[in-house]
Amino acid sequence: MIQCLVCEDWFHESCCNLRERPTSRKISPEPHPEQAEVHEEGSDDDAQSQGSSHLPPGLISGTEYESFICGLCASRNKTLMRWAGTSGITMVVRDAPVEPWKRLVYESRTTENPDPITILDASTADGPTVGSKRPLSPSNVDYSDPKRLRGSSQAPVPSSVPCLAPEANFMAQNIYQQLDAPVTASLGTGDLFLSEGFRDRWCRCPSCLPPLEAMPCLLVEEETYEPPEDPDSGLSLEELGMRALERLPRDKAIDGIHAFNGMRDDLVKYLRPFAQEGKVVSETDVRDFFASLTETAKKSRR
């Protein structure tokens, strides 16, 4: 099963359309006695491999992506929908309800210019125009101080930060608009499979960053809690009991051993009639035994 990075729900691979649901296995005929002997000589690994061989291969293996985001969480984030189906964010789709599932391959707008064009926010008045090539990376944007104007004490600040998001994938956007369609007519669930290093590739312009900040796990990897190692986890009950006795004062340890031996002898005497008569010891019988020990202990203290 696969866990969503955002909501932390678990999904079957078949629910994500990574593989078809396995059909019910037919009852295999009983093998011939000679074949049965040969089968018994086989190793357990062979049996396990044969038991799992009926599963079809998945469209995307676990080594091809770092994190998974379900379609419901992706549809609630504008930036995730904007990047869906682009380079490094794989989706599983189909062209028609009768077609098989396939991986959505990202293609740029033209073959001459493989880099997607920059789509700037409509509110930006200055800066690059729509359709201009995007910079290679955010670190390559040059914000060095130009020549200062006469009489000014500070260099002018850039009016806008270019959006580095890739061109939106039309098919991915169409899937998010049809998430409410019946399962039989669905062209995709909107699930996203993010490749390694996806947190370093996000655009951090004023339009893309706020939706990412609403889901902090998309920007910063959360630490996985690991419980501290228990030094007593590999010890038996006898070893734990002896260790507890060693921590007690000598006189109290001796008194404890005598009390345990006395309780053991009383329990053997109490259960002997049950064994001789073939009776089953019930929970009530055990509770009555310890209740009698408690009454005896109270009377001895008076």
mmCIF file of C-alpha atoms in Angstrom:
data_model
loop_
_atom_site.group_PDB
_atom_site.id
_atom_site.type_symbol
_atom_site.label_atom_id
_atom_site.label_comp_id
_atom_site.label_asym_id
_atom_site.label_seq_id
_atom_site.Cartn_x
_atom_site.Cartn_y
_atom_site.Cartn_z
ATOM 1 C CA MET A 1 0.000 0.000 0.000
ATOM 2 C CA ILE A 2 0.989 3.638 -0.555
ATOM 3 C CA GLN A 3 0.640 6.482 1.947
ATOM 4 C CA CYS A 4 -0.305 10.014 0.946
ATOM 5 C CA LEU A 5 2.276 12.586 2.026
ATOM 6 C CA VAL A 6 -0.363 15.184 2.965
ATOM 7 C CA CYS A 7 -3.361 13.403 4.531
ATOM 8 C CA GLU A 8 -1.365 10.241 5.451
ATOM 9 C CA ASP A 9 -4.174 7.945 4.262
ATOM 10 C CA TRP A 10 -3.242 4.573 2.752
ATOM 11 C CA PHE A 11 -4.173 3.432 -0.761
ATOM 12 C CA HIS A 12 -3.978 0.123 -2.603
ATOM 13 C CA GLU A 13 -1.967 0.121 -5.802
ATOM 14 C CA SER A 14 -5.085 -0.965 -7.680
ATOM 15 C CA CYS A 15 -6.962 2.075 -6.300
ATOM 16 C CA CYS A 16 -4.244 4.295 -7.786
ATOM 17 C CA ASN A 17 -4.526 2.418 -11.115
ATOM 18 C CA LEU A 18 -0.916 1.263 -10.872
ATOM 19 C CA ARG A 19 -2.036 -2.302 -11.561
ATOM 20 C CA GLU A 20 -5.258 -4.085 -12.390
ATOM 21 C CA ARG A 21 -7.164 -5.713 -9.583
ATOM 22 C CA PRO A 22 -6.110 -9.383 -9.389
ATOM 23 C CA THR A 23 -8.809 -11.793 -10.400
ATOM 24 C CA SER A 24 -9.870 -14.625 -8.114
ATOM 25 C CA ARG A 25 -7.470 -17.538 -8.422
ATOM 26 C CA LYS A 26 -8.795 -20.798 -9.709
ATOM 27 C CA ILE A 27 -8.508 -23.858 -7.500
ATOM 28 C CA SER A 28 -5.493 -25.776 -8.717
ATOM 29 C CA PRO A 29 -5.913 -29.550 -9.182
ATOM 30 C CA GLU A 30 -4.309 -31.887 -6.697
ATOM 31 C CA PRO A 31 -0.792 -32.796 -7.853
ATOM 32 C CA HIS A 32 0.313 -36.318 -8.640
ATOM 33 C CA PRO A 33 2.011 -38.044 -5.665
ATOM 34 C CA GLU A 34 5.390 -37.899 -7.425
ATOM 35 C CA GLN A 35 4.958 -34.205 -8.179
ATOM 36 C CA ALA A 36 3.932 -33.564 -4.570
ATOM 37 C CA GLU A 37 7.222 -35.050 -3.320
ATOM 38 C CA VAL A 38 9.194 -32.811 -5.657
ATOM 39 C CA HIS A 39 7.172 -29.787 -4.502
ATOM 40 C CA GLU A 40 7.919 -30.524 -0.851
ATOM 41 C CA GLU A 41 11.647 -30.523 -1.577
ATOM 42 C CA GLY A 42 11.441 -26.955 -2.945
ATOM 43 C CA SER A 43 12.441 -23.976 -0.858
ATOM 44 C CA ASP A 44 10.073 -21.519 0.826
ATOM 45 C CA ASP A 45 11.347 -18.713 -1.396
ATOM 46 C CA ASP A 46 10.189 -20.556 -4.489
ATOM 47 C CA ALA A 47 6.758 -21.016 -2.976
ATOM 48 C CA GLN A 48 6.485 -17.340 -2.147
ATOM 49 C CA SER A 49 7.560 -16.272 -5.623
ATOM 50 C CA GLN A 50 5.000 -18.579 -7.205
ATOM 51 C CA GLY A 51 2.299 -17.247 -4.879
ATOM 52 C CA SER A 52 2.912 -13.634 -5.921
ATOM 53 C CA SER A 53 3.549 -14.284 -9.629
ATOM 54 C CA HIS A 54 -0.154 -13.850 -10.459
ATOM 55 C CA LEU A 55 0.016 -10.093 -9.718
ATOM 56 C CA PRO A 56 0.475 -7.917 -12.828
ATOM 57 C CA PRO A 57 3.450 -5.538 -12.847
ATOM 58 C CA GLY A 58 2.824 -1.976 -11.677
ATOM 59 C CA LEU A 59 2.993 1.020 -14.009
ATOM 60 C CA ILE A 60 5.251 2.892 -11.570
ATOM 61 C CA SER A 61 7.615 1.081 -9.220
ATOM 62 C CA GLY A 62 8.404 2.298 -5.723
ATOM 63 C CA THR A 63 11.950 3.247 -6.742
ATOM 64 C CA GLU A 64 10.730 5.735 -9.368
ATOM 65 C CA TYR A 65 9.162 8.242 -6.978
ATOM 66 C CA GLU A 66 9.944 9.716 -3.564
ATOM 67 C CA SER A 67 6.474 10.741 -2.367
ATOM 68 C CA PHE A 68 2.843 10.182 -3.262
ATOM 69 C CA ILE A 69 -0.043 12.678 -3.019
ATOM 70 C CA CYS A 70 -3.609 11.488 -3.482
ATOM 71 C CA GLY A 71 -5.909 13.207 -5.959
ATOM 72 C CA LEU A 72 -8.143 14.694 -3.256
ATOM 73 C CA CYS A 73 -5.245 16.516 -1.581
ATOM 74 C CA ALA A 74 -3.813 17.593 -4.943
ATOM 75 C CA SER A 75 -7.149 19.038 -6.036
ATOM 76 C CA ARG A 76 -7.163 21.289 -2.933
ATOM 77 C CA ASN A 77 -3.835 22.917 -3.807
ATOM 78 C CA LYS A 78 -3.585 25.297 -6.759
ATOM 79 C CA THR A 79 0.171 24.877 -7.145
ATOM 80 C CA LEU A 80 -0.010 21.068 -7.139
ATOM 81 C CA MET A 81 -2.677 21.128 -9.856
ATOM 82 C CA ARG A 82 -0.532 23.601 -11.819
ATOM 83 C CA TRP A 83 2.468 21.235 -11.721
ATOM 84 C CA ALA A 84 0.507 17.996 -12.184
ATOM 85 C CA GLY A 85 1.685 15.936 -15.128
ATOM 86 C CA THR A 86 4.842 17.985 -15.657
ATOM 87 C CA SER A 87 8.453 16.848 -15.445
ATOM 88 C CA GLY A 88 9.121 14.966 -12.202
ATOM 89 C CA ILE A 89 5.423 14.694 -11.239
ATOM 90 C CA THR A 90 3.948 11.593 -12.857
ATOM 91 C CA MET A 91 0.258 10.753 -13.185
ATOM 92 C CA VAL A 92 -1.604 7.633 -14.303
ATOM 93 C CA VAL A 93 -4.281 8.380 -16.902
ATOM 94 C CA ARG A 94 -6.124 6.877 -19.843
ATOM 95 C CA ASP A 95 -7.342 8.419 -23.082
ATOM 96 C CA ALA A 96 -10.829 6.909 -22.851
ATOM 97 C CA PRO A 97 -12.801 4.756 -20.398
ATOM 98 C CA VAL A 98 -12.178 1.693 -22.592
ATOM 99 C CA GLU A 99 -8.438 2.331 -22.961
ATOM 100 C CA PRO A 100 -5.786 0.861 -20.606
ATOM 101 C CA TRP A 101 -4.090 2.958 -17.943
ATOM 102 C CA LYS A 102 -0.757 4.554 -18.816
ATOM 103 C CA ARG A 103 1.767 7.031 -17.482
ATOM 104 C CA LEU A 104 1.226 10.656 -18.427
ATOM 105 C CA VAL A 105 4.365 11.778 -20.268
ATOM 106 C CA TYR A 106 5.282 15.449 -20.050
ATOM 107 C CA GLU A 107 5.906 17.173 -23.372
ATOM 108 C CA SER A 108 6.928 20.763 -23.941
ATOM 109 C CA ARG A 109 4.977 23.093 -26.208
ATOM 110 C CA THR A 110 7.478 22.997 -29.113
ATOM 111 C CA THR A 111 10.384 20.812 -30.110
ATOM 112 C CA GLU A 112 12.591 23.796 -30.923
ATOM 113 C CA ASN A 113 12.255 25.189 -27.412
ATOM 114 C CA PRO A 114 12.076 22.237 -24.962
ATOM 115 C CA ASP A 115 11.813 24.573 -21.957
ATOM 116 C CA PRO A 116 8.237 25.594 -21.092
ATOM 117 C CA ILE A 117 7.470 29.301 -21.424
ATOM 118 C CA THR A 118 7.053 31.495 -18.396
ATOM 119 C CA ILE A 119 3.488 32.244 -17.300
ATOM 120 C CA LEU A 120 3.493 35.410 -15.246
ATOM 121 C CA ASP A 121 0.793 36.642 -12.907
ATOM 122 C CA ALA A 122 -1.617 39.012 -14.628
ATOM 123 C CA SER A 123 -1.035 41.573 -11.857
ATOM 124 C CA THR A 124 2.629 42.117 -12.865
ATOM 125 C CA ALA A 125 3.010 45.269 -14.895
ATOM 126 C CA ASP A 126 6.781 45.219 -15.401
ATOM 127 C CA GLY A 127 9.285 42.479 -16.006
ATOM 128 C CA PRO A 128 9.366 39.829 -18.775
ATOM 129 C CA THR A 129 6.393 39.619 -21.103
ATOM 130 C CA VAL A 130 4.196 36.574 -21.546
ATOM 131 C CA GLY A 131 5.864 34.049 -23.817
ATOM 132 C CA SER A 132 9.452 34.906 -22.937
ATOM 133 C CA LYS A 133 11.829 32.112 -21.969
ATOM 134 C CA ARG A 134 11.992 31.316 -18.283
ATOM 135 C CA PRO A 135 15.333 31.509 -16.439
ATOM 136 C CA LEU A 136 17.185 28.258 -15.899
ATOM 137 C CA SER A 137 16.667 28.298 -12.128
ATOM 138 C CA PRO A 138 15.761 30.733 -9.343
ATOM 139 C CA SER A 139 19.436 31.053 -8.405
ATOM 140 C CA ASN A 140 20.281 32.376 -11.885
ATOM 141 C CA VAL A 141 17.977 35.396 -11.696
ATOM 142 C CA ASP A 142 20.275 38.415 -11.541
ATOM 143 C CA TYR A 143 19.182 41.011 -9.032
ATOM 144 C CA SER A 144 22.509 42.886 -8.912
ATOM 145 C CA ASP A 145 22.334 46.607 -8.276
ATOM 146 C CA PRO A 146 22.198 48.641 -11.516
ATOM 147 C CA LYS A 147 23.592 52.159 -11.758
ATOM 148 C CA ARG A 148 22.015 54.318 -9.100
ATOM 149 C CA LEU A 149 19.976 57.278 -10.178
ATOM 150 C CA ARG A 150 21.345 60.719 -9.381
ATOM 151 C CA GLY A 151 20.287 61.737 -5.903
ATOM 152 C CA SER A 152 18.922 58.288 -4.947
ATOM 153 C CA SER A 153 20.348 56.453 -1.962
ATOM 154 C CA GLN A 154 19.019 52.972 -2.753
ATOM 155 C CA ALA A 155 19.033 50.780 -5.842
ATOM 156 C CA PRO A 156 15.638 50.082 -7.419
ATOM 157 C CA VAL A 157 13.970 46.850 -6.304
ATOM 158 C CA PRO A 158 12.646 44.460 -8.984
ATOM 159 C CA SER A 159 8.914 44.895 -9.318
ATOM 160 C CA SER A 160 8.153 41.163 -9.716
ATOM 161 C CA VAL A 161 9.668 37.703 -9.471
ATOM 162 C CA PRO A 162 9.209 35.611 -12.616
ATOM 163 C CA CYS A 163 7.154 32.437 -12.270
ATOM 164 C CA LEU A 164 9.297 29.379 -12.970
ATOM 165 C CA ALA A 165 6.438 26.893 -13.080
ATOM 166 C CA PRO A 166 6.352 24.737 -16.209
ATOM 167 C CA GLU A 167 3.603 24.949 -18.766
ATOM 168 C CA ALA A 168 0.392 23.390 -17.443
ATOM 169 C CA ASN A 169 -0.471 19.945 -18.765
ATOM 170 C CA PHE A 170 -3.835 20.144 -20.499
ATOM 171 C CA MET A 171 -4.820 16.532 -19.819
ATOM 172 C CA ALA A 172 -3.946 16.823 -16.124
ATOM 173 C CA GLN A 173 -6.073 19.961 -15.774
ATOM 174 C CA ASN A 174 -8.949 18.194 -17.531
ATOM 175 C CA ILE A 175 -8.751 15.296 -15.045
ATOM 176 C CA TYR A 176 -9.103 17.602 -12.033
ATOM 177 C CA GLN A 177 -12.212 19.117 -13.588
ATOM 178 C CA GLN A 178 -13.768 15.637 -13.886
ATOM 179 C CA LEU A 179 -12.900 14.121 -10.504
ATOM 180 C CA ASP A 180 -16.608 13.771 -9.670
ATOM 181 C CA ALA A 181 -17.206 11.561 -12.715
ATOM 182 C CA PRO A 182 -18.174 7.897 -12.147
ATOM 183 C CA VAL A 183 -15.312 5.462 -11.723
ATOM 184 C CA THR A 184 -16.165 3.679 -14.961
ATOM 185 C CA ALA A 185 -15.959 6.947 -16.923
ATOM 186 C CA SER A 186 -12.968 8.399 -15.053
ATOM 187 C CA LEU A 187 -9.813 9.216 -16.996
ATOM 188 C CA GLY A 188 -7.695 9.447 -13.826
ATOM 189 C CA THR A 189 -7.788 9.873 -10.068
ATOM 190 C CA GLY A 190 -5.504 12.912 -9.981
ATOM 191 C CA ASP A 191 -2.872 11.116 -7.883
ATOM 192 C CA LEU A 192 0.657 12.519 -8.095
ATOM 193 C CA PHE A 193 3.932 10.587 -7.921
ATOM 194 C CA LEU A 194 6.736 13.024 -7.106
ATOM 195 C CA SER A 195 10.281 12.108 -8.059
ATOM 196 C CA GLU A 196 13.287 12.552 -5.788
ATOM 197 C CA GLY A 197 14.244 16.133 -4.961
ATOM 198 C CA PHE A 198 10.833 17.601 -5.768
ATOM 199 C CA ARG A 199 11.057 20.081 -2.858
ATOM 200 C CA ASP A 200 14.025 21.810 -4.512
ATOM 201 C CA ARG A 201 12.252 22.265 -7.844
ATOM 202 C CA TRP A 202 9.187 24.251 -6.738
ATOM 203 C CA CYS A 203 8.688 27.760 -8.037
ATOM 204 C CA ARG A 204 8.679 30.230 -5.153
ATOM 205 C CA CYS A 205 7.057 33.199 -6.829
ATOM 206 C CA PRO A 206 4.243 35.083 -5.012
ATOM 207 C CA SER A 207 1.656 33.010 -6.889
ATOM 208 C CA CYS A 208 3.071 29.487 -6.351
ATOM 209 C CA LEU A 209 4.546 29.745 -2.847
ATOM 210 C CA PRO A 210 1.457 30.436 -0.649
ATOM 211 C CA PRO A 211 -0.351 27.168 -1.573
ATOM 212 C CA LEU A 212 2.864 25.264 -0.852
ATOM 213 C CA GLU A 213 3.242 26.941 2.534
ATOM 214 C CA ALA A 214 -0.299 25.805 3.391
ATOM 215 C CA MET A 215 1.071 22.232 3.230
ATOM 216 C CA PRO A 216 4.489 22.495 4.958
ATOM 217 C CA CYS A 217 5.392 18.882 4.124
ATOM 218 C CA LEU A 218 5.746 19.965 0.485
ATOM 219 C CA LEU A 219 8.604 22.320 1.377
ATOM 220 C CA VAL A 220 10.296 20.686 4.377
ATOM 221 C CA GLU A 221 10.713 16.975 4.948
ATOM 222 C CA GLU A 222 9.181 15.900 8.233
ATOM 223 C CA GLU A 223 11.282 13.888 10.656
ATOM 224 C CA THR A 224 10.201 10.280 11.072
ATOM 225 C CA TYR A 225 9.695 9.361 14.717
ATOM 226 C CA GLU A 226 11.714 6.368 15.833
ATOM 227 C CA PRO A 227 11.146 5.105 19.367
ATOM 228 C CA PRO A 228 14.279 4.737 21.494
ATOM 229 C CA GLU A 229 15.770 1.272 21.623
ATOM 230 C CA ASP A 230 14.685 -0.758 24.653
ATOM 231 C CA PRO A 231 17.718 -2.493 26.205
ATOM 232 C CA ASP A 232 15.436 -5.101 27.849
ATOM 233 C CA SER A 233 13.593 -6.068 24.662
ATOM 234 C CA GLY A 234 15.728 -9.164 24.069
ATOM 235 C CA LEU A 235 15.569 -10.534 27.625
ATOM 236 C CA SER A 236 13.316 -13.354 28.792
ATOM 237 C CA LEU A 237 10.912 -13.089 31.725
ATOM 238 C CA GLU A 238 13.297 -15.086 33.885
ATOM 239 C CA GLU A 239 16.178 -12.732 33.103
ATOM 240 C CA LEU A 240 14.014 -9.697 33.799
ATOM 241 C CA GLY A 241 12.903 -11.211 37.123
ATOM 242 C CA MET A 242 16.470 -11.958 38.200
ATOM 243 C CA ARG A 243 17.523 -8.427 37.273
ATOM 244 C CA ALA A 244 14.676 -7.018 39.401
ATOM 245 C CA LEU A 245 15.737 -9.198 42.353
ATOM 246 C CA GLU A 246 19.324 -7.974 42.090
ATOM 247 C CA ARG A 247 18.113 -4.404 42.584
ATOM 248 C CA LEU A 248 16.321 -5.245 45.837
ATOM 249 C CA PRO A 249 18.033 -5.321 49.243
ATOM 250 C CA ARG A 250 19.168 -8.811 50.189
ATOM 251 C CA ASP A 251 16.625 -9.329 52.977
ATOM 252 C CA LYS A 252 13.718 -8.212 50.810
ATOM 253 C CA ALA A 253 14.893 -10.395 47.937
ATOM 254 C CA ILE A 254 14.969 -13.463 50.213
ATOM 255 C CA ASP A 255 11.495 -12.656 51.570
ATOM 256 C CA GLY A 256 10.201 -12.288 48.021
ATOM 257 C CA ILE A 257 11.595 -15.664 46.977
ATOM 258 C CA HIS A 258 10.019 -17.354 50.015
ATOM 259 C CA ALA A 259 6.664 -15.683 49.287
ATOM 260 C CA PHE A 260 6.784 -16.823 45.672
ATOM 261 C CA ASN A 261 7.611 -20.404 46.614
ATOM 262 C CA GLY A 262 4.766 -20.419 49.144
ATOM 263 C CA MET A 263 2.296 -19.123 46.562
ATOM 264 C CA ARG A 264 3.475 -21.734 44.077
ATOM 265 C CA ASP A 265 2.932 -24.580 46.572
ATOM 266 C CA ASP A 266 -0.554 -23.288 47.472
ATOM 267 C CA LEU A 267 -1.456 -23.024 43.770
ATOM 268 C CA VAL A 268 -0.333 -26.597 43.115
ATOM 269 C CA LYS A 269 -2.487 -27.849 46.012
ATOM 270 C CA TYR A 270 -5.461 -25.813 44.799
ATOM 271 C CA LEU A 271 -5.253 -27.101 41.209
ATOM 272 C CA ARG A 272 -4.522 -30.768 42.075
ATOM 273 C CA PRO A 273 -8.236 -31.693 42.527
ATOM 274 C CA PHE A 274 -9.052 -30.196 39.129
ATOM 275 C CA ALA A 275 -6.398 -32.359 37.495
ATOM 276 C CA GLN A 276 -7.537 -35.510 39.318
ATOM 277 C CA GLU A 277 -11.218 -35.001 38.410
ATOM 278 C CA GLY A 278 -10.523 -33.732 34.873
ATOM 279 C CA LYS A 279 -12.233 -30.395 35.429
ATOM 280 C CA VAL A 280 -11.494 -27.230 33.467
ATOM 281 C CA VAL A 281 -10.040 -24.350 35.455
ATOM 282 C CA SER A 282 -12.146 -21.255 34.798
ATOM 283 C CA GLU A 283 -11.376 -17.592 35.375
ATOM 284 C CA THR A 284 -13.615 -17.614 38.452
ATOM 285 C CA ASP A 285 -11.575 -20.433 40.007
ATOM 286 C CA VAL A 286 -8.344 -18.479 39.537
ATOM 287 C CA ARG A 287 -9.880 -15.321 40.996
ATOM 288 C CA ASP A 288 -11.162 -17.295 44.022
ATOM 289 C CA PHE A 289 -7.660 -18.651 44.638
ATOM 290 C CA PHE A 290 -6.031 -15.215 44.730
ATOM 291 C CA ALA A 291 -8.907 -13.830 46.801
ATOM 292 C CA SER A 292 -8.239 -16.546 49.397
ATOM 293 C CA LEU A 293 -4.552 -15.594 49.433
ATOM 294 C CA THR A 294 -5.476 -11.951 50.021
ATOM 295 C CA GLU A 295 -7.764 -12.892 52.939
ATOM 296 C CA THR A 296 -5.048 -15.075 54.452
ATOM 297 C CA ALA A 297 -2.514 -12.255 54.194
ATOM 298 C CA LYS A 298 -4.923 -9.809 55.897
ATOM 299 C CA LYS A 299 -5.589 -12.191 58.767
ATOM 300 C CA SER A 300 -1.870 -12.778 59.348
ATOM 301 C CA ARG A 301 -1.284 -9.027 59.723
ATOM 302 C CA ARG A 302 -3.892 -8.640 62.464
#
